[in-house]
Coordinates of C-alpha atoms in Angstrom, one line a residue:
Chain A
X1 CA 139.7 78.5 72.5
X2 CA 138.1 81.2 73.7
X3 CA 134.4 82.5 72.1
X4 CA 135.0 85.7 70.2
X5 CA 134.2 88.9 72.3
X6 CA 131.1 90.2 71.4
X7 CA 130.0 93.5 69.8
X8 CA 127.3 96.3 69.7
X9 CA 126.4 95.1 66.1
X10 CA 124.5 91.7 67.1
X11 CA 121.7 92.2 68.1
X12 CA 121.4 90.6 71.5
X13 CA 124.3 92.6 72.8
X14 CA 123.2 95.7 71.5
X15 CA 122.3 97.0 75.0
X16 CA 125.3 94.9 76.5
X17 CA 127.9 97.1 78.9
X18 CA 130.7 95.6 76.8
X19 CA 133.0 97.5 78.9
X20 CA 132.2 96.1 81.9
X21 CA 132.0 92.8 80.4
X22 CA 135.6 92.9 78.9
X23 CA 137.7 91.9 81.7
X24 CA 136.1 89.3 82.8
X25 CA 134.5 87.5 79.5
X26 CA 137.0 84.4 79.7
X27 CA 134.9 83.0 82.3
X28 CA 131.7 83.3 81.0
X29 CA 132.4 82.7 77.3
X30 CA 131.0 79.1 77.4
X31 CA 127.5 79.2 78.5
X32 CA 126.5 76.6 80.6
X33 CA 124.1 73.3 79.5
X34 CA 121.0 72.0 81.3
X35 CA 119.5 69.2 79.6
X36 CA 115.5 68.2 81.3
X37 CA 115.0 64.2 79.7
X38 CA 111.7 63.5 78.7
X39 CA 108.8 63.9 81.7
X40 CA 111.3 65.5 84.0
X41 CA 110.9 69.0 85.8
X42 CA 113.3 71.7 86.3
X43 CA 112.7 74.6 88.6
X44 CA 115.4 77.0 89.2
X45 CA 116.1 80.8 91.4
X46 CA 118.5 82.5 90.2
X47 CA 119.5 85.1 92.8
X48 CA 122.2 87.7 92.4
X49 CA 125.6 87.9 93.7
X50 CA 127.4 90.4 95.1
X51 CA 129.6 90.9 92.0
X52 CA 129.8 94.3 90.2
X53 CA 129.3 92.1 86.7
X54 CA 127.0 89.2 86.6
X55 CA 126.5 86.6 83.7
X56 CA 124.4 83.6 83.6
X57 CA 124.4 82.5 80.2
X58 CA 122.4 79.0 80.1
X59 CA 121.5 76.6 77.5
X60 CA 118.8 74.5 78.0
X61 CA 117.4 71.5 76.7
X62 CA 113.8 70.4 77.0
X63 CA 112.7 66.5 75.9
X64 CA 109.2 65.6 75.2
X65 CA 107.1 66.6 77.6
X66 CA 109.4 68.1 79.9
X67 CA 109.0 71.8 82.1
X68 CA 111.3 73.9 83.5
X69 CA 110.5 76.8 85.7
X70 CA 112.9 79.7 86.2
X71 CA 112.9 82.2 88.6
X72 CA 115.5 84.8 88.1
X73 CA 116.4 88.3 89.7
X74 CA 119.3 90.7 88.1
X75 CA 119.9 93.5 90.2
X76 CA 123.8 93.7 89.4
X77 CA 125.6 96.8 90.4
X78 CA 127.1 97.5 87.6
X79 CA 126.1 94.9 84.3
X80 CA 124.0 92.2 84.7
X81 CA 122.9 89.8 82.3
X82 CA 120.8 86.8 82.0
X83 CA 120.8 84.7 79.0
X84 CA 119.2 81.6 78.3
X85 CA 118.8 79.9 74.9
X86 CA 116.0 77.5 75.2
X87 CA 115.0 74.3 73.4
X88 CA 111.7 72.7 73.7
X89 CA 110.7 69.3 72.4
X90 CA 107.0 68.0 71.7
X91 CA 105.0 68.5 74.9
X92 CA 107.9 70.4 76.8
X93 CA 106.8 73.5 79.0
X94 CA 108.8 76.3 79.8
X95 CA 108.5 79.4 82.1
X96 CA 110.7 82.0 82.8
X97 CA 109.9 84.6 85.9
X98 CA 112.4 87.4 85.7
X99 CA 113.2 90.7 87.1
X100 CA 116.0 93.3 86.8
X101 CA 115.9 95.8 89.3
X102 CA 118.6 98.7 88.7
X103 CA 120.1 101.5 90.3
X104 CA 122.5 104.3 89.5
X105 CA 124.4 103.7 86.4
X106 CA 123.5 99.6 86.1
X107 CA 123.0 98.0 82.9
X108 CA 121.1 94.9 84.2
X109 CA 119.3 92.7 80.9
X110 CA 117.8 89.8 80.2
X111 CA 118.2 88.0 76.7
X112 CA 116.0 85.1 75.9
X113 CA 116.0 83.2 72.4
X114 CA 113.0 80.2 73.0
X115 CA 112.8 77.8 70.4
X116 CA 109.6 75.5 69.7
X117 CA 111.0 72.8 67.8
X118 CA 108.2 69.6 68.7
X119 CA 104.7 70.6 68.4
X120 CA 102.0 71.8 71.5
X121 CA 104.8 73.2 73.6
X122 CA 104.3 75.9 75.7
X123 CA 106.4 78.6 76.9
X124 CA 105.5 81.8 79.3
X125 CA 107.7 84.5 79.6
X126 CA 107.1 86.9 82.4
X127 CA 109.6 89.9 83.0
X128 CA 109.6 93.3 85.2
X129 CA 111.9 95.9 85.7
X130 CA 112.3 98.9 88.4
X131 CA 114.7 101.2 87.6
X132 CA 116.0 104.5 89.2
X133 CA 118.5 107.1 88.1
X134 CA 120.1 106.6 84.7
X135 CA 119.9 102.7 85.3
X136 CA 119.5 100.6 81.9
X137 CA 117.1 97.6 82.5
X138 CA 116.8 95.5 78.8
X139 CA 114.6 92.3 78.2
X140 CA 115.5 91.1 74.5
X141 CA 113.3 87.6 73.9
X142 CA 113.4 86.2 70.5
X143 CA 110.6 83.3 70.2
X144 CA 111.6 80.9 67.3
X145 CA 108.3 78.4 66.1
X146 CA 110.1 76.2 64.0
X147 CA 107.9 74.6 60.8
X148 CA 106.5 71.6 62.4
X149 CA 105.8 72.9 65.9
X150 CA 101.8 73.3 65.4
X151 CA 99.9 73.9 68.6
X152 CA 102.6 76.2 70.1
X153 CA 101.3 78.7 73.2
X154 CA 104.1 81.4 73.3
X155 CA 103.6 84.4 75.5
X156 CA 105.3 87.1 76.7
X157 CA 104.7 90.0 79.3
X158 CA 107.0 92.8 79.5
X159 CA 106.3 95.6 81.9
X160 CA 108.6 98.3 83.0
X161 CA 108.1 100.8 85.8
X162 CA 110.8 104.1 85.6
X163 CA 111.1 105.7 88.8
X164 CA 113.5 108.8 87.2
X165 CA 113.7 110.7 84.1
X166 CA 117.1 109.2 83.3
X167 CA 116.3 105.7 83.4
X168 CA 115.9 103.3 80.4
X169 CA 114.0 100.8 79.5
X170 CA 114.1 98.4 76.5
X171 CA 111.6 95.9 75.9
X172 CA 111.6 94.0 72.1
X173 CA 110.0 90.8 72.3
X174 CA 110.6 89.4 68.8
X175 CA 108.9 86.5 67.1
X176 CA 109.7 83.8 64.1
X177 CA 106.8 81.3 63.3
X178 CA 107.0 79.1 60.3
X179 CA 104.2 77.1 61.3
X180 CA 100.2 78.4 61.0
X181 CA 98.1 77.0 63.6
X182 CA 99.9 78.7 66.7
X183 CA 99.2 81.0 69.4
X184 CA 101.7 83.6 70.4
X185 CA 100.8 86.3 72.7
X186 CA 103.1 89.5 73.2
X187 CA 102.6 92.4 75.3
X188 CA 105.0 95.3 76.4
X189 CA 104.2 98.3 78.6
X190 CA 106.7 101.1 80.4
X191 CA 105.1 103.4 83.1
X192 CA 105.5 105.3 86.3
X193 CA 103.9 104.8 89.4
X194 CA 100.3 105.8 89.9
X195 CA 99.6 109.2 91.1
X196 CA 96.0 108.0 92.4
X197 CA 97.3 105.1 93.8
X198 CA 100.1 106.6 95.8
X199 CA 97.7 109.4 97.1
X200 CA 95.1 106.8 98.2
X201 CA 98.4 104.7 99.9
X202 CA 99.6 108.3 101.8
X203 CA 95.9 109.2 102.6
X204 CA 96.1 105.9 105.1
X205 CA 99.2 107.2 106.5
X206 CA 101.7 105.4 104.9
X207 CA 105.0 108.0 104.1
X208 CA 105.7 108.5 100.2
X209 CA 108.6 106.4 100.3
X210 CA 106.7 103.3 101.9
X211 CA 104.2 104.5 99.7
X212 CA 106.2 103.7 97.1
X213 CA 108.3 100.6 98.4
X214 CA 104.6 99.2 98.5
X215 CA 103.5 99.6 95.2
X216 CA 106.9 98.5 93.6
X217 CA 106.3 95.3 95.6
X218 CA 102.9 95.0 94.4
X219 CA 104.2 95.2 90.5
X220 CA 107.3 92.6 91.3
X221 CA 106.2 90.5 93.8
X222 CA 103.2 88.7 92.4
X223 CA 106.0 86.7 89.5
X224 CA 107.5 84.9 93.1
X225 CA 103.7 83.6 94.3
X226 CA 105.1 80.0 92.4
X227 CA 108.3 79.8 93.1
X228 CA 109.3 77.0 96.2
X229 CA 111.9 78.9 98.0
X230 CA 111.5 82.5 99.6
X231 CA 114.8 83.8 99.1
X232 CA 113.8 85.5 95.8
X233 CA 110.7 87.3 97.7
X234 CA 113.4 88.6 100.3
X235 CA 115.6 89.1 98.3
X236 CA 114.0 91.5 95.4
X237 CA 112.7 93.3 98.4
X238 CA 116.0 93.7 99.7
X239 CA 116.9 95.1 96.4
X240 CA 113.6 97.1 95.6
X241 CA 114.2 99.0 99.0
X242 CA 117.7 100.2 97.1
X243 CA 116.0 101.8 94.6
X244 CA 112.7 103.7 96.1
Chain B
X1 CA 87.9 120.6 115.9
X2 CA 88.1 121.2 112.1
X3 CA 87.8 124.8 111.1
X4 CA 88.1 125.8 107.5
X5 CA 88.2 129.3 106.7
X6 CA 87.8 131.7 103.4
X7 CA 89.0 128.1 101.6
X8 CA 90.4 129.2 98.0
X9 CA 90.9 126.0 95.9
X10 CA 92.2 125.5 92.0
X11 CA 92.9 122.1 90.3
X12 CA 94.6 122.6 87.4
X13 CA 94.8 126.5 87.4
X14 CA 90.6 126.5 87.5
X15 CA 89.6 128.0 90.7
X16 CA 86.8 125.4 92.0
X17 CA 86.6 126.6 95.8
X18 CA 85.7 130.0 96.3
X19 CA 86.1 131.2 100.2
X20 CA 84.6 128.1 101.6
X21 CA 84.2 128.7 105.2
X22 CA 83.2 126.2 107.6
X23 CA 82.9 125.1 111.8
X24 CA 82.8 121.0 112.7
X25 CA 83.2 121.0 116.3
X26 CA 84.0 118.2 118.3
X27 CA 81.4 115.6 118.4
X28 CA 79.3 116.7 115.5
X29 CA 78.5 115.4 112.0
X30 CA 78.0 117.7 109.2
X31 CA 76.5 116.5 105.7
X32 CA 77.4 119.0 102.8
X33 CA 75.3 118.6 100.0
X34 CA 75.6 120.2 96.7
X35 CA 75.3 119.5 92.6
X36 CA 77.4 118.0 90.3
X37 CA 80.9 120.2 89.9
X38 CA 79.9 122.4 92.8
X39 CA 83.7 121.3 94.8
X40 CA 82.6 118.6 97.2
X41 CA 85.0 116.3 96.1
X42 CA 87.4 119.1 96.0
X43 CA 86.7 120.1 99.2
X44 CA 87.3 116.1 100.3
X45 CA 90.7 116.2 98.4
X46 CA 92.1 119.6 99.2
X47 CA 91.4 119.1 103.2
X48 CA 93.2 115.3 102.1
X49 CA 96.3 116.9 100.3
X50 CA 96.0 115.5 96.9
X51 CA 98.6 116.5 94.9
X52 CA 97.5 119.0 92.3
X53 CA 94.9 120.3 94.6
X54 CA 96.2 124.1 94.8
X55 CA 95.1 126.2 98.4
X56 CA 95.0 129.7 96.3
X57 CA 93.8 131.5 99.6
X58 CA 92.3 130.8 103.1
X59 CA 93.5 127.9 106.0
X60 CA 92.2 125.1 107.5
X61 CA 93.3 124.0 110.8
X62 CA 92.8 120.7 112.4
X63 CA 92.9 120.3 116.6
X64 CA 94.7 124.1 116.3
X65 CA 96.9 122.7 114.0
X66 CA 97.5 123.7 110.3
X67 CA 96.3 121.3 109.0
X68 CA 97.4 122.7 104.8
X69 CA 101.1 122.8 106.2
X70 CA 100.8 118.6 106.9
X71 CA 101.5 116.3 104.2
X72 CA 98.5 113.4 103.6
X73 CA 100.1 110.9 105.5
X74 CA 100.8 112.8 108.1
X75 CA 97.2 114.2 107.7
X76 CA 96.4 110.4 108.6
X77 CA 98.4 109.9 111.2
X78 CA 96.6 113.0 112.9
X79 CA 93.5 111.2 112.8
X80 CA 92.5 112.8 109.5
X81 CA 90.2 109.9 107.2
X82 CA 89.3 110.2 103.2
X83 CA 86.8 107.8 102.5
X84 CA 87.2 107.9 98.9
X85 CA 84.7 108.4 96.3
X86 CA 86.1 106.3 93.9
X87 CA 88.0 103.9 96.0
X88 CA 91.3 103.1 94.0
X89 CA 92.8 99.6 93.4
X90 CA 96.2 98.5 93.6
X91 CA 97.1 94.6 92.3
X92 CA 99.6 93.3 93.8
X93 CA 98.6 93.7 97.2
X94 CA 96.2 92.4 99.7
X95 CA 94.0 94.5 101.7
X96 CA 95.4 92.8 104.9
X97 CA 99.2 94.0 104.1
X98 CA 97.7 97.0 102.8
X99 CA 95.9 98.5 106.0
X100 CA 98.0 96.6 108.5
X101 CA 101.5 98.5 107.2
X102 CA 99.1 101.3 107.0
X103 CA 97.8 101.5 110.5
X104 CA 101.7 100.7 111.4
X105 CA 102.5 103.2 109.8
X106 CA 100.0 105.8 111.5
X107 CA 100.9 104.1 115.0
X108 CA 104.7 104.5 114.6
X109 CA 104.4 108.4 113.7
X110 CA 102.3 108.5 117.0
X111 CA 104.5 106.5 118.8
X112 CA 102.6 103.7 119.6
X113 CA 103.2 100.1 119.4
X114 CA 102.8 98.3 115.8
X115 CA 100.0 95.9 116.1
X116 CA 101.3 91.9 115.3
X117 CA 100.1 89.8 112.3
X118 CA 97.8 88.3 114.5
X119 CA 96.9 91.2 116.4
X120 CA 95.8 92.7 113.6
X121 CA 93.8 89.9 111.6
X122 CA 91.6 89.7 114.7
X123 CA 91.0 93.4 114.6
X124 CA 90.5 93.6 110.9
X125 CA 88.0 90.3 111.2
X126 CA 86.0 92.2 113.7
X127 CA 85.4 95.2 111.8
X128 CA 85.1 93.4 108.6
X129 CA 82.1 91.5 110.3
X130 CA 80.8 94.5 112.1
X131 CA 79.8 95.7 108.2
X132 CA 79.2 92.3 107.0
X133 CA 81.7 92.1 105.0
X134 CA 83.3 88.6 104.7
X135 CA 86.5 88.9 106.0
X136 CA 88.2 86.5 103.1
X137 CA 87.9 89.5 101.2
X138 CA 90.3 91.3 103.0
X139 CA 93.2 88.7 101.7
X140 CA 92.5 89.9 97.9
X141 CA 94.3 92.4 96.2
X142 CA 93.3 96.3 97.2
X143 CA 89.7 97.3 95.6
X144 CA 90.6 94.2 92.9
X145 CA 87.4 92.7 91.7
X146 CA 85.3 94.6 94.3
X147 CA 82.1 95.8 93.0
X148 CA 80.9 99.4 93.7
X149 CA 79.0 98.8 96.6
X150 CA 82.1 96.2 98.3
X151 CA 84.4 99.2 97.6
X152 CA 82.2 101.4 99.7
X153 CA 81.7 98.9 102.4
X154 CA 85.7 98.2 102.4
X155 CA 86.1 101.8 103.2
X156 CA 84.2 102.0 105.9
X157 CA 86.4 98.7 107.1
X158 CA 89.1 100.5 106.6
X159 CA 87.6 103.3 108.7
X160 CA 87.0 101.1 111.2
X161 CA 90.5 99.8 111.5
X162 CA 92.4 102.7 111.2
X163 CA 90.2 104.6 113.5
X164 CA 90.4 108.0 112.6
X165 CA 89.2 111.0 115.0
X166 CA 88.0 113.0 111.7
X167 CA 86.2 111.0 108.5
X168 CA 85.8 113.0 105.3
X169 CA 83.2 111.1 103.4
X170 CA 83.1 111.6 100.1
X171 CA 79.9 110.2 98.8
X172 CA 80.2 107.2 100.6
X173 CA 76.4 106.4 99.6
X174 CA 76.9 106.2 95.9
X175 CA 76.4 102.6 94.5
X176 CA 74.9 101.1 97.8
X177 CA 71.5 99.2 97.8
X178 CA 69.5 100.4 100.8
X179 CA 70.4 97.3 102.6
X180 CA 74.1 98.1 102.4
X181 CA 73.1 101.9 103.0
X182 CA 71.7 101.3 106.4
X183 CA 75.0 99.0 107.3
X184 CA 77.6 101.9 106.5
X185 CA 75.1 104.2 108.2
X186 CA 74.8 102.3 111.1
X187 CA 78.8 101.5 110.7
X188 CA 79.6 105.6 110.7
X189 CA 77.7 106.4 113.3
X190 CA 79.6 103.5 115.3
X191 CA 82.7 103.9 114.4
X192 CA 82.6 107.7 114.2
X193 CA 80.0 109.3 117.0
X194 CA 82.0 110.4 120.0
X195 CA 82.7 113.5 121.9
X196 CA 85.9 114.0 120.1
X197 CA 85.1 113.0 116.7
X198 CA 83.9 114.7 114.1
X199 CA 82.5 113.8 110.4
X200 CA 81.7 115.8 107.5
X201 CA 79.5 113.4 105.2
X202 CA 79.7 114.7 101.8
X203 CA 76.4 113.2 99.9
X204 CA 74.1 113.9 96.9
X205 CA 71.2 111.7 98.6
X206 CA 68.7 113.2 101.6
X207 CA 69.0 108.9 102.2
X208 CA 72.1 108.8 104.1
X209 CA 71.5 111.2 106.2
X210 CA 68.6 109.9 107.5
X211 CA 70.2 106.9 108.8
X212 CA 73.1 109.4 110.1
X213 CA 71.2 112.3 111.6
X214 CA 73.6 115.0 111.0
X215 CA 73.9 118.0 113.3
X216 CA 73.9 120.7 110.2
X217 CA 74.0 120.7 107.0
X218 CA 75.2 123.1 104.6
X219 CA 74.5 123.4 100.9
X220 CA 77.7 123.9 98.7
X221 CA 77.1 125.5 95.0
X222 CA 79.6 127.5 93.1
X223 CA 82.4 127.0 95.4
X224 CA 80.7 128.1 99.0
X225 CA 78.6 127.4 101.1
X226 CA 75.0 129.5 100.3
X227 CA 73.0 128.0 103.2
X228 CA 73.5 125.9 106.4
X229 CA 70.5 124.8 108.4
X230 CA 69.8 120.9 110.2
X231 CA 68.6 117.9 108.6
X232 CA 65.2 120.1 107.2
X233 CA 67.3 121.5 105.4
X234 CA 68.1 118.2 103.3
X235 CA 64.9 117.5 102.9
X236 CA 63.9 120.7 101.5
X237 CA 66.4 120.2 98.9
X238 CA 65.4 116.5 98.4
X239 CA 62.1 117.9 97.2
X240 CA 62.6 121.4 95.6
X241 CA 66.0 120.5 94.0
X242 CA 69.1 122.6 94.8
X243 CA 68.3 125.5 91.8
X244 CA 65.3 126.5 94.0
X245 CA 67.7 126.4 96.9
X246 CA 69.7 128.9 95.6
X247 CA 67.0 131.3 94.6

């Protein structure tokens, strides 16, 4: 049986594009289940498709002192979304790079619900998103410190760069702690390019829209300086050249 | 080479340049001097193109050319160089992806070949050692982490890299020991002395300009120029002050 469709009313589809999503929600209703076993490592890139809707909904398991790494960019066309439910176990590390970049009309988001369940985990959360025209670009991360997770180091970094009037960012990092000797660090910014810094990037003769490609590559570029495979590098540039 | 004429200048509807007029022919260096708020840096930006730098009234033109009707990169890729005041730092990118699309940038618009990765990191190492800078320093992020003096000295680097045929310096001297003072000195007059080059070394200091020797310099207060004269002239004002100047 099929998962009910979702609606506007919970929270983590409140900036959904349900519309988009509707006629193709049988195939992503079940998200899908990554389980890391104790002392094991994880490191995934998640790079688009070509598809006009893109789900990766992903639920994943860390044992005791187990890390995952995630790399993900979401530069659908029309809806993208990236949702991963995470568990960590005592010791277990987690750390999520991701990027939307939209364009247009896009609705491109990333939901995120971390959960410290064993004590002295450690999860880092690091999202950016460019966005042009009346593009939608949404990063929704709920981080859950159950009672006995002491020691936890959560943090989040949310920065969003508009390029036009009409586009939207969201940015709600959310937290629920029920245990007292944590540490959980949240930060959220949305901004514009830097008049000074594209005036001193022209004054050495580069045009305003390499100007610009250049400095949307400085604020996106620096999350891929980990990640083992270059694709991700080529291909947000591919997709930040879309939207200067 | 760069003739500025009845220069009329507002930033924010406040007129700061009032009819500056001014001569740098080929092959000459001229120092303007001047107090605080008199429109040095104004002058440095407007003849830049800084957005929100208004031309009220007056023209400047550049090799014949008008040089207000160009837009700043295109101010570059004439040969036109700000060295900033206050140079500006971007994270994100290193200095060597930085000036290399940069001077690729400048070179296309010319239509000249682009210079390799390796063509380049053995250009940018020379010049980066010709100021004693330690060309490492060139693979951090733009201006990141730089202290005031390394910012200054990265400028000229980048001068001597992009090698301009016009340098606007806008007080390139501030925050330099005199060690470091003598090194961009010595680096302006190499990079920049030539019989179809031209500087115009904007400075609050007689210092610079002794290591420099400009041909004239002119004193800028309230928007114009009140009195032009040689390097006496600086040292005047380095003892009487620029209130007596004006009297």
């Amino acid at each position: 049986m099929t998962a009910p469709f979702p609606t506007r009313k919970q929270e983590e589809w409140r900036y959904a594009d349900l519309d988009a999503l509707q006629p193709v929600w049988e195939q992503f209703a079940e998200p899908v289940t990554l389980t890391v076993g104790a002392g094991e490592e994880l490191e995934e890139i998640w790079l688009p498709v070509a598809d006009d809707v893109q789900l990766r909904r992903v639920q994943l398991a860390l044992g005791e002192g187990a890390k995952a790494r995630i790399f993900a960019l979401n530069t659908a066309p029309v809806y993208g979304r990236i949702e991963l439910e995470v568990s960590l176990a005592e010791g277990a590390e987690f750390e999520l790079f991701g990027v939307n970049i939209g364009t247009g009309l896009s609705t491109n988001e990333i939901v995120t619900n971390v959960k410290h369940v064993g004590r002295g985990g450690r999860s880092r959360q690091v999202i950016r998103s460019v966005l042009n025209g009346k593009a939608v670009g949404s990063y929704l991360g709920k981080v859950e410190v159950a009672r006995g997770a002491q020691q936890t180091d959560a943090e989040q970094s949310v920065k969003a760069m508009l390029l036009d009037r009409g586009a939207t960012a969201n940015c709600k990092p959310e937290l629920e702690i029920f245990a007292d000797d944590v540490k959980c660090a949240h930060g959220a910014s949305v901004g514009e390019l830097d008049a000074m810094q594209l005036f001193y990037a022209e004054s050495r003769g580069l045009d305003p829209a390499s100007a610009r490609a250049l400095l949307l590559e400085a604020f996106v570029m620096g999350l891929w300086d980990s990640a083992k495979d270059e694709a991700i590098a080529g291909a947000s540039r591919e997709a930040l050249r879309r939207v200067v | 080479m760069l003739k500025i004429e009845n220069l009329h200048a507002t930033v924010a509807d406040k007129p700061i340049l009032n009819g500056v007029s001014l001569h740098v022919p080929a092959g000459e260096v001229h120092g303007i001097m001047g107090p605080n708020g008199s429109g040095k840096s104004t002058l440095a930006y407007v003849l830049a193109g800084r957005p929100g730098y208004e031309v009220s009234d007056g023209g400047v033109s550049f090799d014949g050319r008008d040089l207000l009707a160009m837009e700043p990169h295109e101010r570059a890729a004439a040969g036109l160089f700000l060295g900033f005041q206050y140079p500006v730092e971007i994270p994100g990118i290193s200095y060597l992806q930085f000036l290399r699309e940069s001077l690729n940038s400048q070179r296309r618009s010319r239509d000249e070949a682009e210079l390799s990765a390796g063509e380049f990191i053995k250009l940018a190492r020379e010049q980066a050692a010709l100021l004693d800078m330690d060309a490492e320093m060139l693979k951090r992020p733009v201006n990141v982490g730089f202290s005031g003096g390394e910012k200054k000295r990265a400028e000229m680097v980048q001068m001597g890299i992009l090698a301009p045929r016009f340098a606007l310096l806008d007080e390139t001297d501030s925050g330099l020991d005199i060690d470091a003072l003598r090194i961009v000195g010595e680096g302006i007059n190499r990079i920049m002395r030539g019989p179809d080059k031209g500087v115009l070394l904007i400075t609050h200091y007689e210092r610079l300009l002794e290591h420099v020797r400009p041909d004239k310099v002119h004193v800028l207060q309230a928007g114009k120029i009140t009195r032009s004269g040689d390097i006496e002239l600086a040292r005047e004002l380095e003892n009487t002050g620029y209130a007596e100047a004006a009297a």
